[in-house]
Amino acid sequence: MTKAKILRITIVLAIIVAMVAMSQLLAIPQIIFPEAAALSVGAIYLAKDDWIESPWKLAILPPLASLIGVLSIRAGFPNSISVPVLFCLIVISLRLLKSELFPTISAGVLPLIFRISTLYFPISVLIISLLITLIGQLLKQSPNGSIQTLHQSVPSDRQLNTTAIVYSAIVLIWILFAWNFLPKVSIAPPLFVSFYDWFSSNDQSHRRLLRRFISIITAATIGEAAIHLFPRPLSALVAVAVTWAIITLLEDLHPPTLAISLLPLILPNLKAFTFVAGVGVTTICLGAIGVEVKRLAKWRSRPL
């Protein structure tokens, strides 16, 4: 492993530990933003070209989405209206901006799902996003911190637009179902981010989907175990570091997976295995639906 990679890994872990430590120090759990792990890994470690080449999107979109989510709660809008409206608004905005900053979805919907109404949350998201953006740009300019930027093949605009529509319909139907019949952890926003990443990519192979399922279940298990075995912020460090190591071995270094490992930190009175079970059910169901939709689209010669 190169010195540049070690530097970037250290910075990512430091950001996460500092966030959780500040939450403990101030006794404000709402400043924990699980997608900070995904944003920092994507922008700092992986140096995803869509993120570092458009720093204003990274700095503005997640905080703006989180603010709208919190204000919707404070305004008293019912979730039956605010969740689908905000979800669709974010997906449409990302497509119009031609951005793959999918953690923005989680930043906006998470306050609605888990009823976070304090303004500390969007303030925290703003500070974290600005910090990640600044560090990403500094490392980009620094020869000592250089690392190969992750360039990914991107489907056509028509394909992405169709995918966004179908994806939104699938997720909204799942949210409606899970909200009434399953625990809230079954609609944890990072799962939707992960599903969007797989559903919109050129590689929807069953092998990749299986690796993604294993990665997500592993992250959920480690995250839930960490909060019971270690005090904060050590639990956050263990959850992210161990998850990172395992998904690297699985060759599926997918940033939202790390956000899933941090989710138990914001879930009060979490019963044993509830989080893992909820995450597993959603991952299996969305994956199965996605595979079937892709199969039907291929059969009809209409690629999504």
PDB file of C-alpha atoms in Angstrom:
ATOM      1  CA  MET A   1       0.000   0.000   0.000  1.00  0.00           C
ATOM      2  CA  THR A   2       1.386   3.399  -0.991  1.00  0.00           C
ATOM      3  CA  LYS A   3       1.973   6.311   1.372  1.00  0.00           C
ATOM      4  CA  ALA A   4      -0.713   8.279  -0.469  1.00  0.00           C
ATOM      5  CA  LYS A   5      -3.320   5.612   0.279  1.00  0.00           C
ATOM      6  CA  ILE A   6      -2.266   5.351   3.918  1.00  0.00           C
ATOM      7  CA  LEU A   7      -2.567   9.124   4.233  1.00  0.00           C
ATOM      8  CA  ARG A   8      -6.044   9.158   2.754  1.00  0.00           C
ATOM      9  CA  ILE A   9      -7.255   6.241   4.878  1.00  0.00           C
ATOM     10  CA  THR A  10      -5.978   7.998   7.997  1.00  0.00           C
ATOM     11  CA  ILE A  11      -7.777  11.221   7.063  1.00  0.00           C
ATOM     12  CA  VAL A  12     -11.074   9.409   6.403  1.00  0.00           C
ATOM     13  CA  LEU A  13     -10.959   7.558   9.729  1.00  0.00           C
ATOM     14  CA  ALA A  14      -9.973  10.772  11.552  1.00  0.00           C
ATOM     15  CA  ILE A  15     -13.018  12.603  10.142  1.00  0.00           C
ATOM     16  CA  ILE A  16     -15.371   9.865  11.304  1.00  0.00           C
ATOM     17  CA  VAL A  17     -13.836   9.573  14.775  1.00  0.00           C
ATOM     18  CA  ALA A  18     -13.863  13.371  15.201  1.00  0.00           C
ATOM     19  CA  MET A  19     -17.550  13.534  14.220  1.00  0.00           C
ATOM     20  CA  VAL A  20     -18.589  10.879  16.737  1.00  0.00           C
ATOM     21  CA  ALA A  21     -16.294  12.243  19.448  1.00  0.00           C
ATOM     22  CA  MET A  22     -17.790  15.722  19.021  1.00  0.00           C
ATOM     23  CA  SER A  23     -21.258  14.211  19.270  1.00  0.00           C
ATOM     24  CA  GLN A  24     -20.301  12.600  22.573  1.00  0.00           C
ATOM     25  CA  LEU A  25     -18.584  15.718  23.887  1.00  0.00           C
ATOM     26  CA  LEU A  26     -21.535  17.983  23.119  1.00  0.00           C
ATOM     27  CA  ALA A  27     -24.130  15.308  23.962  1.00  0.00           C
ATOM     28  CA  ILE A  28     -25.799  15.919  20.598  1.00  0.00           C
ATOM     29  CA  PRO A  29     -26.292  12.582  18.791  1.00  0.00           C
ATOM     30  CA  GLN A  30     -27.992  14.326  15.872  1.00  0.00           C
ATOM     31  CA  ILE A  31     -24.696  15.635  14.527  1.00  0.00           C
ATOM     32  CA  ILE A  32     -23.699  12.109  13.492  1.00  0.00           C
ATOM     33  CA  PHE A  33     -24.038  11.880   9.723  1.00  0.00           C
ATOM     34  CA  PRO A  34     -23.506   8.246   8.619  1.00  0.00           C
ATOM     35  CA  GLU A  35     -22.968   9.207   4.986  1.00  0.00           C
ATOM     36  CA  ALA A  36     -19.868  11.131   6.102  1.00  0.00           C
ATOM     37  CA  ALA A  37     -18.107   7.790   5.719  1.00  0.00           C
ATOM     38  CA  ALA A  38     -19.363   7.398   2.150  1.00  0.00           C
ATOM     39  CA  LEU A  39     -18.580  10.991   1.169  1.00  0.00           C
ATOM     40  CA  SER A  40     -15.089  10.966   2.651  1.00  0.00           C
ATOM     41  CA  VAL A  41     -14.153   7.607   1.096  1.00  0.00           C
ATOM     42  CA  GLY A  42     -15.542   8.600  -2.287  1.00  0.00           C
ATOM     43  CA  ALA A  43     -13.963  12.059  -2.400  1.00  0.00           C
ATOM     44  CA  ILE A  44     -10.746  11.542  -0.432  1.00  0.00           C
ATOM     45  CA  TYR A  45      -9.728   7.901  -0.846  1.00  0.00           C
ATOM     46  CA  LEU A  46     -11.279   6.869  -4.164  1.00  0.00           C
ATOM     47  CA  ALA A  47     -11.069  10.409  -5.582  1.00  0.00           C
ATOM     48  CA  LYS A  48     -14.173   9.797  -7.701  1.00  0.00           C
ATOM     49  CA  ASP A  49     -13.904  12.101 -10.691  1.00  0.00           C
ATOM     50  CA  ASP A  50     -17.542  13.241 -10.574  1.00  0.00           C
ATOM     51  CA  TRP A  51     -17.057  14.374  -6.972  1.00  0.00           C
ATOM     52  CA  ILE A  52     -13.646  16.037  -7.000  1.00  0.00           C
ATOM     53  CA  GLU A  53     -14.113  17.725 -10.374  1.00  0.00           C
ATOM     54  CA  SER A  54     -17.308  19.447  -9.162  1.00  0.00           C
ATOM     55  CA  PRO A  55     -16.464  20.468  -5.589  1.00  0.00           C
ATOM     56  CA  TRP A  56     -19.418  22.844  -5.300  1.00  0.00           C
ATOM     57  CA  LYS A  57     -21.824  19.908  -5.667  1.00  0.00           C
ATOM     58  CA  LEU A  58     -20.087  17.993  -2.886  1.00  0.00           C
ATOM     59  CA  ALA A  59     -20.101  21.060  -0.644  1.00  0.00           C
ATOM     60  CA  ILE A  60     -23.686  22.181  -1.267  1.00  0.00           C
ATOM     61  CA  LEU A  61     -25.985  19.336  -2.314  1.00  0.00           C
ATOM     62  CA  PRO A  62     -25.871  17.096   0.822  1.00  0.00           C
ATOM     63  CA  PRO A  63     -26.300  20.018   3.284  1.00  0.00           C
ATOM     64  CA  LEU A  64     -29.108  21.507   1.216  1.00  0.00           C
ATOM     65  CA  ALA A  65     -30.930  18.181   1.046  1.00  0.00           C
ATOM     66  CA  SER A  66     -30.528  17.620   4.789  1.00  0.00           C
ATOM     67  CA  LEU A  67     -31.830  21.125   5.541  1.00  0.00           C
ATOM     68  CA  ILE A  68     -34.929  20.557   3.419  1.00  0.00           C
ATOM     69  CA  GLY A  69     -35.504  17.238   5.177  1.00  0.00           C
ATOM     70  CA  VAL A  70     -35.260  18.775   8.647  1.00  0.00           C
ATOM     71  CA  LEU A  71     -37.443  21.763   7.703  1.00  0.00           C
ATOM     72  CA  SER A  72     -40.085  19.350   6.394  1.00  0.00           C
ATOM     73  CA  ILE A  73     -40.179  17.688   9.805  1.00  0.00           C
ATOM     74  CA  ARG A  74     -40.343  21.032  11.623  1.00  0.00           C
ATOM     75  CA  ALA A  75     -43.136  22.224   9.321  1.00  0.00           C
ATOM     76  CA  GLY A  76     -45.204  19.202  10.258  1.00  0.00           C
ATOM     77  CA  PHE A  77     -45.572  17.759   6.764  1.00  0.00           C
ATOM     78  CA  PRO A  78     -46.664  14.108   6.893  1.00  0.00           C
ATOM     79  CA  ASN A  79     -44.063  11.589   5.768  1.00  0.00           C
ATOM     80  CA  SER A  80     -46.510  10.189   3.254  1.00  0.00           C
ATOM     81  CA  ILE A  81     -46.016  13.454   1.353  1.00  0.00           C
ATOM     82  CA  SER A  82     -42.571  14.726   2.337  1.00  0.00           C
ATOM     83  CA  VAL A  83     -40.641  11.470   1.763  1.00  0.00           C
ATOM     84  CA  PRO A  84     -41.735  10.801  -1.849  1.00  0.00           C
ATOM     85  CA  VAL A  85     -41.610  14.495  -2.784  1.00  0.00           C
ATOM     86  CA  LEU A  86     -38.114  15.077  -1.403  1.00  0.00           C
ATOM     87  CA  PHE A  87     -36.853  11.742  -2.684  1.00  0.00           C
ATOM     88  CA  CYS A  88     -38.025  12.477  -6.234  1.00  0.00           C
ATOM     89  CA  LEU A  89     -36.758  16.058  -6.019  1.00  0.00           C
ATOM     90  CA  ILE A  90     -33.253  14.868  -5.126  1.00  0.00           C
ATOM     91  CA  VAL A  91     -33.168  12.179  -7.831  1.00  0.00           C
ATOM     92  CA  ILE A  92     -34.372  14.673 -10.466  1.00  0.00           C
ATOM     93  CA  SER A  93     -31.823  17.259  -9.294  1.00  0.00           C
ATOM     94  CA  LEU A  94     -28.978  14.759  -9.530  1.00  0.00           C
ATOM     95  CA  ARG A  95     -29.991  13.844 -13.064  1.00  0.00           C
ATOM     96  CA  LEU A  96     -30.337  17.476 -14.158  1.00  0.00           C
ATOM     97  CA  LEU A  97     -26.892  18.219 -12.714  1.00  0.00           C
ATOM     98  CA  LYS A  98     -25.521  14.997 -14.247  1.00  0.00           C
ATOM     99  CA  SER A  99     -24.163  14.089 -10.847  1.00  0.00           C
ATOM    100  CA  GLU A 100     -23.523  10.706  -9.222  1.00  0.00           C
ATOM    101  CA  LEU A 101     -23.446  12.158  -5.730  1.00  0.00           C
ATOM    102  CA  PHE A 102     -25.952   9.550  -4.557  1.00  0.00           C
ATOM    103  CA  PRO A 103     -25.311  10.059  -0.791  1.00  0.00           C
ATOM    104  CA  THR A 104     -27.325  13.266  -1.229  1.00  0.00           C
ATOM    105  CA  ILE A 105     -30.416  11.029  -1.267  1.00  0.00           C
ATOM    106  CA  SER A 106     -29.566   9.726   2.182  1.00  0.00           C
ATOM    107  CA  ALA A 107     -28.753  13.200   3.507  1.00  0.00           C
ATOM    108  CA  GLY A 108     -32.239  14.427   2.634  1.00  0.00           C
ATOM    109  CA  VAL A 109     -34.376  11.390   3.429  1.00  0.00           C
ATOM    110  CA  LEU A 110     -32.635  10.247   6.624  1.00  0.00           C
ATOM    111  CA  PRO A 111     -34.104  13.066   8.788  1.00  0.00           C
ATOM    112  CA  LEU A 112     -37.587  12.141   7.574  1.00  0.00           C
ATOM    113  CA  ILE A 113     -37.215   8.427   8.230  1.00  0.00           C
ATOM    114  CA  PHE A 114     -35.721   8.784  11.704  1.00  0.00           C
ATOM    115  CA  ARG A 115     -37.577  12.016  12.647  1.00  0.00           C
ATOM    116  CA  ILE A 116     -34.533  14.267  13.088  1.00  0.00           C
ATOM    117  CA  SER A 117     -35.909  17.778  13.550  1.00  0.00           C
ATOM    118  CA  THR A 118     -32.949  19.630  15.044  1.00  0.00           C
ATOM    119  CA  LEU A 119     -30.953  22.069  12.903  1.00  0.00           C
ATOM    120  CA  TYR A 120     -27.775  20.575  14.354  1.00  0.00           C
ATOM    121  CA  PHE A 121     -28.042  17.867  11.714  1.00  0.00           C
ATOM    122  CA  PRO A 122     -27.863  20.052   8.558  1.00  0.00           C
ATOM    123  CA  ILE A 123     -25.211  22.214  10.245  1.00  0.00           C
ATOM    124  CA  SER A 124     -23.150  19.099  10.867  1.00  0.00           C
ATOM    125  CA  VAL A 125     -23.670  17.907   7.290  1.00  0.00           C
ATOM    126  CA  LEU A 126     -22.571  21.330   6.025  1.00  0.00           C
ATOM    127  CA  ILE A 127     -19.387  21.355   8.111  1.00  0.00           C
ATOM    128  CA  ILE A 128     -18.508  17.779   7.164  1.00  0.00           C
ATOM    129  CA  SER A 129     -19.209  18.355   3.469  1.00  0.00           C
ATOM    130  CA  LEU A 130     -17.109  21.520   3.394  1.00  0.00           C
ATOM    131  CA  LEU A 131     -14.277  19.785   5.231  1.00  0.00           C
ATOM    132  CA  ILE A 132     -14.317  16.791   2.874  1.00  0.00           C
ATOM    133  CA  THR A 133     -14.440  19.097  -0.148  1.00  0.00           C
ATOM    134  CA  LEU A 134     -11.521  21.171   1.122  1.00  0.00           C
ATOM    135  CA  ILE A 135      -9.372  18.138   1.925  1.00  0.00           C
ATOM    136  CA  GLY A 136     -10.208  16.526  -1.397  1.00  0.00           C
ATOM    137  CA  GLN A 137      -9.127  19.627  -3.294  1.00  0.00           C
ATOM    138  CA  LEU A 138      -5.929  20.012  -1.255  1.00  0.00           C
ATOM    139  CA  LEU A 139      -4.962  16.397  -1.876  1.00  0.00           C
ATOM    140  CA  LYS A 140      -5.757  16.820  -5.537  1.00  0.00           C
ATOM    141  CA  GLN A 141      -3.211  19.642  -5.744  1.00  0.00           C
ATOM    142  CA  SER A 142      -0.616  17.970  -3.546  1.00  0.00           C
ATOM    143  CA  PRO A 143       1.968  15.745  -5.298  1.00  0.00           C
ATOM    144  CA  ASN A 144       2.600  13.900  -2.031  1.00  0.00           C
ATOM    145  CA  GLY A 145      -1.036  12.954  -1.721  1.00  0.00           C
ATOM    146  CA  SER A 146      -1.687  12.022  -5.309  1.00  0.00           C
ATOM    147  CA  ILE A 147      -3.590   8.854  -6.039  1.00  0.00           C
ATOM    148  CA  GLN A 148      -5.139   7.467  -9.169  1.00  0.00           C
ATOM    149  CA  THR A 149      -8.566   8.969  -9.679  1.00  0.00           C
ATOM    150  CA  LEU A 150     -11.424   6.487 -10.046  1.00  0.00           C
ATOM    151  CA  HIS A 151     -12.911   6.799 -13.516  1.00  0.00           C
ATOM    152  CA  GLN A 152     -16.041   4.778 -14.153  1.00  0.00           C
ATOM    153  CA  SER A 153     -17.852   3.984 -17.360  1.00  0.00           C
ATOM    154  CA  VAL A 154     -21.128   5.851 -17.404  1.00  0.00           C
ATOM    155  CA  PRO A 155     -24.290   4.769 -19.280  1.00  0.00           C
ATOM    156  CA  SER A 156     -25.922   7.124 -21.753  1.00  0.00           C
ATOM    157  CA  ASP A 157     -28.129   9.994 -20.567  1.00  0.00           C
ATOM    158  CA  ARG A 158     -31.222   8.296 -21.950  1.00  0.00           C
ATOM    159  CA  GLN A 159     -30.369   5.106 -20.097  1.00  0.00           C
ATOM    160  CA  LEU A 160     -29.706   6.994 -16.867  1.00  0.00           C
ATOM    161  CA  ASN A 161     -32.944   8.983 -17.132  1.00  0.00           C
ATOM    162  CA  THR A 162     -34.985   5.816 -17.667  1.00  0.00           C
ATOM    163  CA  THR A 163     -33.157   4.134 -14.816  1.00  0.00           C
ATOM    164  CA  ALA A 164     -33.873   7.053 -12.475  1.00  0.00           C
ATOM    165  CA  ILE A 165     -37.598   6.840 -13.193  1.00  0.00           C
ATOM    166  CA  VAL A 166     -37.809   3.082 -12.689  1.00  0.00           C
ATOM    167  CA  TYR A 167     -35.542   3.228  -9.631  1.00  0.00           C
ATOM    168  CA  SER A 168     -37.680   5.935  -8.017  1.00  0.00           C
ATOM    169  CA  ALA A 169     -40.850   3.909  -8.568  1.00  0.00           C
ATOM    170  CA  ILE A 170     -39.302   0.773  -7.039  1.00  0.00           C
ATOM    171  CA  VAL A 171     -37.943   2.568  -3.974  1.00  0.00           C
ATOM    172  CA  LEU A 172     -41.106   4.576  -3.314  1.00  0.00           C
ATOM    173  CA  ILE A 173     -43.239   1.423  -3.462  1.00  0.00           C
ATOM    174  CA  TRP A 174     -40.817  -0.303  -1.090  1.00  0.00           C
ATOM    175  CA  ILE A 175     -40.877   2.638   1.338  1.00  0.00           C
ATOM    176  CA  LEU A 176     -44.690   2.593   1.359  1.00  0.00           C
ATOM    177  CA  PHE A 177     -44.709  -1.135   2.069  1.00  0.00           C
ATOM    178  CA  ALA A 178     -41.895  -1.198   4.633  1.00  0.00           C
ATOM    179  CA  TRP A 179     -43.195   1.863   6.487  1.00  0.00           C
ATOM    180  CA  ASN A 180     -46.403   0.019   7.298  1.00  0.00           C
ATOM    181  CA  PHE A 181     -45.202  -3.554   7.795  1.00  0.00           C
ATOM    182  CA  LEU A 182     -41.476  -3.552   8.659  1.00  0.00           C
ATOM    183  CA  PRO A 183     -39.144  -1.852  11.161  1.00  0.00           C
ATOM    184  CA  LYS A 184     -37.844   1.578  10.172  1.00  0.00           C
ATOM    185  CA  VAL A 185     -34.340   0.189   9.723  1.00  0.00           C
ATOM    186  CA  SER A 186     -35.721  -1.539   6.631  1.00  0.00           C
ATOM    187  CA  ILE A 187     -35.902   1.842   4.918  1.00  0.00           C
ATOM    188  CA  ALA A 188     -32.470   3.076   5.967  1.00  0.00           C
ATOM    189  CA  PRO A 189     -31.504   5.588   3.227  1.00  0.00           C
ATOM    190  CA  PRO A 190     -27.948   4.268   2.589  1.00  0.00           C
ATOM    191  CA  LEU A 191     -29.575   1.079   1.282  1.00  0.00           C
ATOM    192  CA  PHE A 192     -31.344   3.093  -1.402  1.00  0.00           C
ATOM    193  CA  VAL A 193     -28.066   4.790  -2.287  1.00  0.00           C
ATOM    194  CA  SER A 194     -26.387   1.411  -2.666  1.00  0.00           C
ATOM    195  CA  PHE A 195     -29.271   0.096  -4.767  1.00  0.00           C
ATOM    196  CA  TYR A 196     -29.130   3.150  -7.049  1.00  0.00           C
ATOM    197  CA  ASP A 197     -25.399   2.628  -7.579  1.00  0.00           C
ATOM    198  CA  TRP A 198     -25.945  -0.980  -8.667  1.00  0.00           C
ATOM    199  CA  PHE A 199     -29.136  -0.354 -10.616  1.00  0.00           C
ATOM    200  CA  SER A 200     -27.680   2.531 -12.666  1.00  0.00           C
ATOM    201  CA  SER A 201     -24.315   0.929 -13.467  1.00  0.00           C
ATOM    202  CA  ASN A 202     -23.279  -0.985 -16.570  1.00  0.00           C
ATOM    203  CA  ASP A 203     -22.436  -4.037 -14.461  1.00  0.00           C
ATOM    204  CA  GLN A 204     -25.582  -5.610 -12.999  1.00  0.00           C
ATOM    205  CA  SER A 205     -24.204  -9.123 -12.919  1.00  0.00           C
ATOM    206  CA  HIS A 206     -25.495 -11.583 -10.327  1.00  0.00           C
ATOM    207  CA  ARG A 207     -21.929 -11.981  -9.059  1.00  0.00           C
ATOM    208  CA  ARG A 208     -21.624  -8.271  -8.345  1.00  0.00           C
ATOM    209  CA  LEU A 209     -25.034  -8.237  -6.698  1.00  0.00           C
ATOM    210  CA  LEU A 210     -24.028 -11.166  -4.478  1.00  0.00           C
ATOM    211  CA  ARG A 211     -20.830  -9.365  -3.424  1.00  0.00           C
ATOM    212  CA  ARG A 212     -22.882  -6.263  -2.668  1.00  0.00           C
ATOM    213  CA  PHE A 213     -25.314  -8.263  -0.533  1.00  0.00           C
ATOM    214  CA  ILE A 214     -22.467  -9.841   1.448  1.00  0.00           C
ATOM    215  CA  SER A 215     -20.824  -6.434   1.894  1.00  0.00           C
ATOM    216  CA  ILE A 216     -24.013  -4.806   3.188  1.00  0.00           C
ATOM    217  CA  ILE A 217     -24.857  -7.628   5.600  1.00  0.00           C
ATOM    218  CA  THR A 218     -21.259  -7.630   6.831  1.00  0.00           C
ATOM    219  CA  ALA A 219     -21.355  -3.873   7.401  1.00  0.00           C
ATOM    220  CA  ALA A 220     -24.658  -4.075   9.278  1.00  0.00           C
ATOM    221  CA  THR A 221     -23.413  -6.933  11.468  1.00  0.00           C
ATOM    222  CA  ILE A 222     -20.126  -5.220  12.303  1.00  0.00           C
ATOM    223  CA  GLY A 223     -21.834  -1.893  12.953  1.00  0.00           C
ATOM    224  CA  GLU A 224     -24.395  -3.431  15.304  1.00  0.00           C
ATOM    225  CA  ALA A 225     -21.761  -5.498  17.128  1.00  0.00           C
ATOM    226  CA  ALA A 226     -19.422  -2.523  17.510  1.00  0.00           C
ATOM    227  CA  ILE A 227     -21.901  -0.356  19.429  1.00  0.00           C
ATOM    228  CA  HIS A 228     -22.470  -3.180  21.932  1.00  0.00           C
ATOM    229  CA  LEU A 229     -18.802  -4.068  22.386  1.00  0.00           C
ATOM    230  CA  PHE A 230     -17.011  -0.729  22.324  1.00  0.00           C
ATOM    231  CA  PRO A 231     -17.625   2.784  23.677  1.00  0.00           C
ATOM    232  CA  ARG A 232     -17.964   5.735  21.349  1.00  0.00           C
ATOM    233  CA  PRO A 233     -16.070   6.932  19.329  1.00  0.00           C
ATOM    234  CA  LEU A 234     -14.048   3.688  19.352  1.00  0.00           C
ATOM    235  CA  SER A 235     -17.119   1.800  18.130  1.00  0.00           C
ATOM    236  CA  ALA A 236     -17.293   4.038  15.055  1.00  0.00           C
ATOM    237  CA  LEU A 237     -13.611   3.515  14.307  1.00  0.00           C
ATOM    238  CA  VAL A 238     -13.911  -0.252  14.654  1.00  0.00           C
ATOM    239  CA  ALA A 239     -17.092  -0.432  12.576  1.00  0.00           C
ATOM    240  CA  VAL A 240     -15.691   1.540   9.651  1.00  0.00           C
ATOM    241  CA  ALA A 241     -12.150   0.133   9.742  1.00  0.00           C
ATOM    242  CA  VAL A 242     -13.210  -3.522   9.932  1.00  0.00           C
ATOM    243  CA  THR A 243     -15.954  -3.068   7.330  1.00  0.00           C
ATOM    244  CA  TRP A 244     -13.504  -1.268   5.046  1.00  0.00           C
ATOM    245  CA  ALA A 245     -10.990  -4.109   5.321  1.00  0.00           C
ATOM    246  CA  ILE A 246     -13.572  -6.806   4.602  1.00  0.00           C
ATOM    247  CA  ILE A 247     -15.242  -5.143   1.623  1.00  0.00           C
ATOM    248  CA  THR A 248     -11.788  -4.463   0.180  1.00  0.00           C
ATOM    249  CA  LEU A 249     -11.088  -8.184   0.367  1.00  0.00           C
ATOM    250  CA  LEU A 250     -14.449  -8.793  -1.315  1.00  0.00           C
ATOM    251  CA  GLU A 251     -13.387  -6.385  -4.077  1.00  0.00           C
ATOM    252  CA  ASP A 252     -16.482  -4.284  -3.476  1.00  0.00           C
ATOM    253  CA  LEU A 253     -15.228  -1.024  -1.980  1.00  0.00           C
ATOM    254  CA  HIS A 254     -18.597   0.687  -2.112  1.00  0.00           C
ATOM    255  CA  PRO A 255     -18.767   3.908  -0.001  1.00  0.00           C
ATOM    256  CA  PRO A 256     -22.447   3.618   1.148  1.00  0.00           C
ATOM    257  CA  THR A 257     -21.559   0.283   2.751  1.00  0.00           C
ATOM    258  CA  LEU A 258     -19.455   2.186   5.278  1.00  0.00           C
ATOM    259  CA  ALA A 259     -22.401   4.481   5.992  1.00  0.00           C
ATOM    260  CA  ILE A 260     -24.469   1.392   6.825  1.00  0.00           C
ATOM    261  CA  SER A 261     -21.875   0.353   9.423  1.00  0.00           C
ATOM    262  CA  LEU A 262     -22.369   3.722  11.170  1.00  0.00           C
ATOM    263  CA  LEU A 263     -26.167   3.725  11.161  1.00  0.00           C
ATOM    264  CA  PRO A 264     -26.539   1.879  14.513  1.00  0.00           C
ATOM    265  CA  LEU A 265     -24.950   4.931  16.165  1.00  0.00           C
ATOM    266  CA  ILE A 266     -28.084   6.986  15.512  1.00  0.00           C
ATOM    267  CA  LEU A 267     -30.628   4.285  16.333  1.00  0.00           C
ATOM    268  CA  PRO A 268     -31.734   4.429  19.985  1.00  0.00           C
ATOM    269  CA  ASN A 269     -32.733   1.272  21.893  1.00  0.00           C
ATOM    270  CA  LEU A 270     -31.640  -0.997  19.066  1.00  0.00           C
ATOM    271  CA  LYS A 271     -32.698  -4.584  19.748  1.00  0.00           C
ATOM    272  CA  ALA A 272     -30.279  -7.405  18.956  1.00  0.00           C
ATOM    273  CA  PHE A 273     -30.248  -8.452  15.278  1.00  0.00           C
ATOM    274  CA  THR A 274     -33.093  -6.058  14.414  1.00  0.00           C
ATOM    275  CA  PHE A 275     -30.818  -3.851  12.343  1.00  0.00           C
ATOM    276  CA  VAL A 276     -29.137  -6.741  10.524  1.00  0.00           C
ATOM    277  CA  ALA A 277     -32.498  -8.404   9.811  1.00  0.00           C
ATOM    278  CA  GLY A 278     -34.072  -5.203   8.486  1.00  0.00           C
ATOM    279  CA  VAL A 279     -31.089  -4.415   6.291  1.00  0.00           C
ATOM    280  CA  GLY A 280     -31.013  -7.985   5.002  1.00  0.00           C
ATOM    281  CA  VAL A 281     -34.703  -8.038   4.067  1.00  0.00           C
ATOM    282  CA  THR A 282     -34.451  -4.755   2.162  1.00  0.00           C
ATOM    283  CA  THR A 283     -31.256  -5.770   0.367  1.00  0.00           C
ATOM    284  CA  ILE A 284     -32.714  -9.092  -0.744  1.00  0.00           C
ATOM    285  CA  CYS A 285     -36.047  -7.605  -1.856  1.00  0.00           C
ATOM    286  CA  LEU A 286     -34.612  -4.631  -3.740  1.00  0.00           C
ATOM    287  CA  GLY A 287     -31.969  -6.829  -5.336  1.00  0.00           C
ATOM    288  CA  ALA A 288     -34.560  -9.397  -6.463  1.00  0.00           C
ATOM    289  CA  ILE A 289     -36.838  -6.683  -7.847  1.00  0.00           C
ATOM    290  CA  GLY A 290     -33.913  -5.048  -9.628  1.00  0.00           C
ATOM    291  CA  VAL A 291     -32.834  -8.324 -11.224  1.00  0.00           C
ATOM    292  CA  GLU A 292     -36.371  -9.045 -12.417  1.00  0.00           C
ATOM    293  CA  VAL A 293     -36.806  -5.538 -13.843  1.00  0.00           C
ATOM    294  CA  LYS A 294     -33.507  -5.839 -15.689  1.00  0.00           C
ATOM    295  CA  ARG A 295     -34.498  -9.270 -17.008  1.00  0.00           C
ATOM    296  CA  LEU A 296     -37.818  -7.963 -18.310  1.00  0.00           C
ATOM    297  CA  ALA A 297     -36.122  -4.948 -19.883  1.00  0.00           C
ATOM    298  CA  LYS A 298     -33.599  -7.171 -21.629  1.00  0.00           C
ATOM    299  CA  TRP A 299     -36.364  -9.472 -22.825  1.00  0.00           C
ATOM    300  CA  ARG A 300     -38.186  -6.492 -24.307  1.00  0.00           C
ATOM    301  CA  SER A 301     -34.919  -5.070 -25.693  1.00  0.00           C
ATOM    302  CA  ARG A 302     -35.297  -1.887 -23.709  1.00  0.00           C
ATOM    303  CA  PRO A 303     -32.123  -1.450 -21.671  1.00  0.00           C
ATOM    304  CA  LEU A 304     -32.411   0.376 -18.392  1.00  0.00           C
TER     305      LEU A 304
END
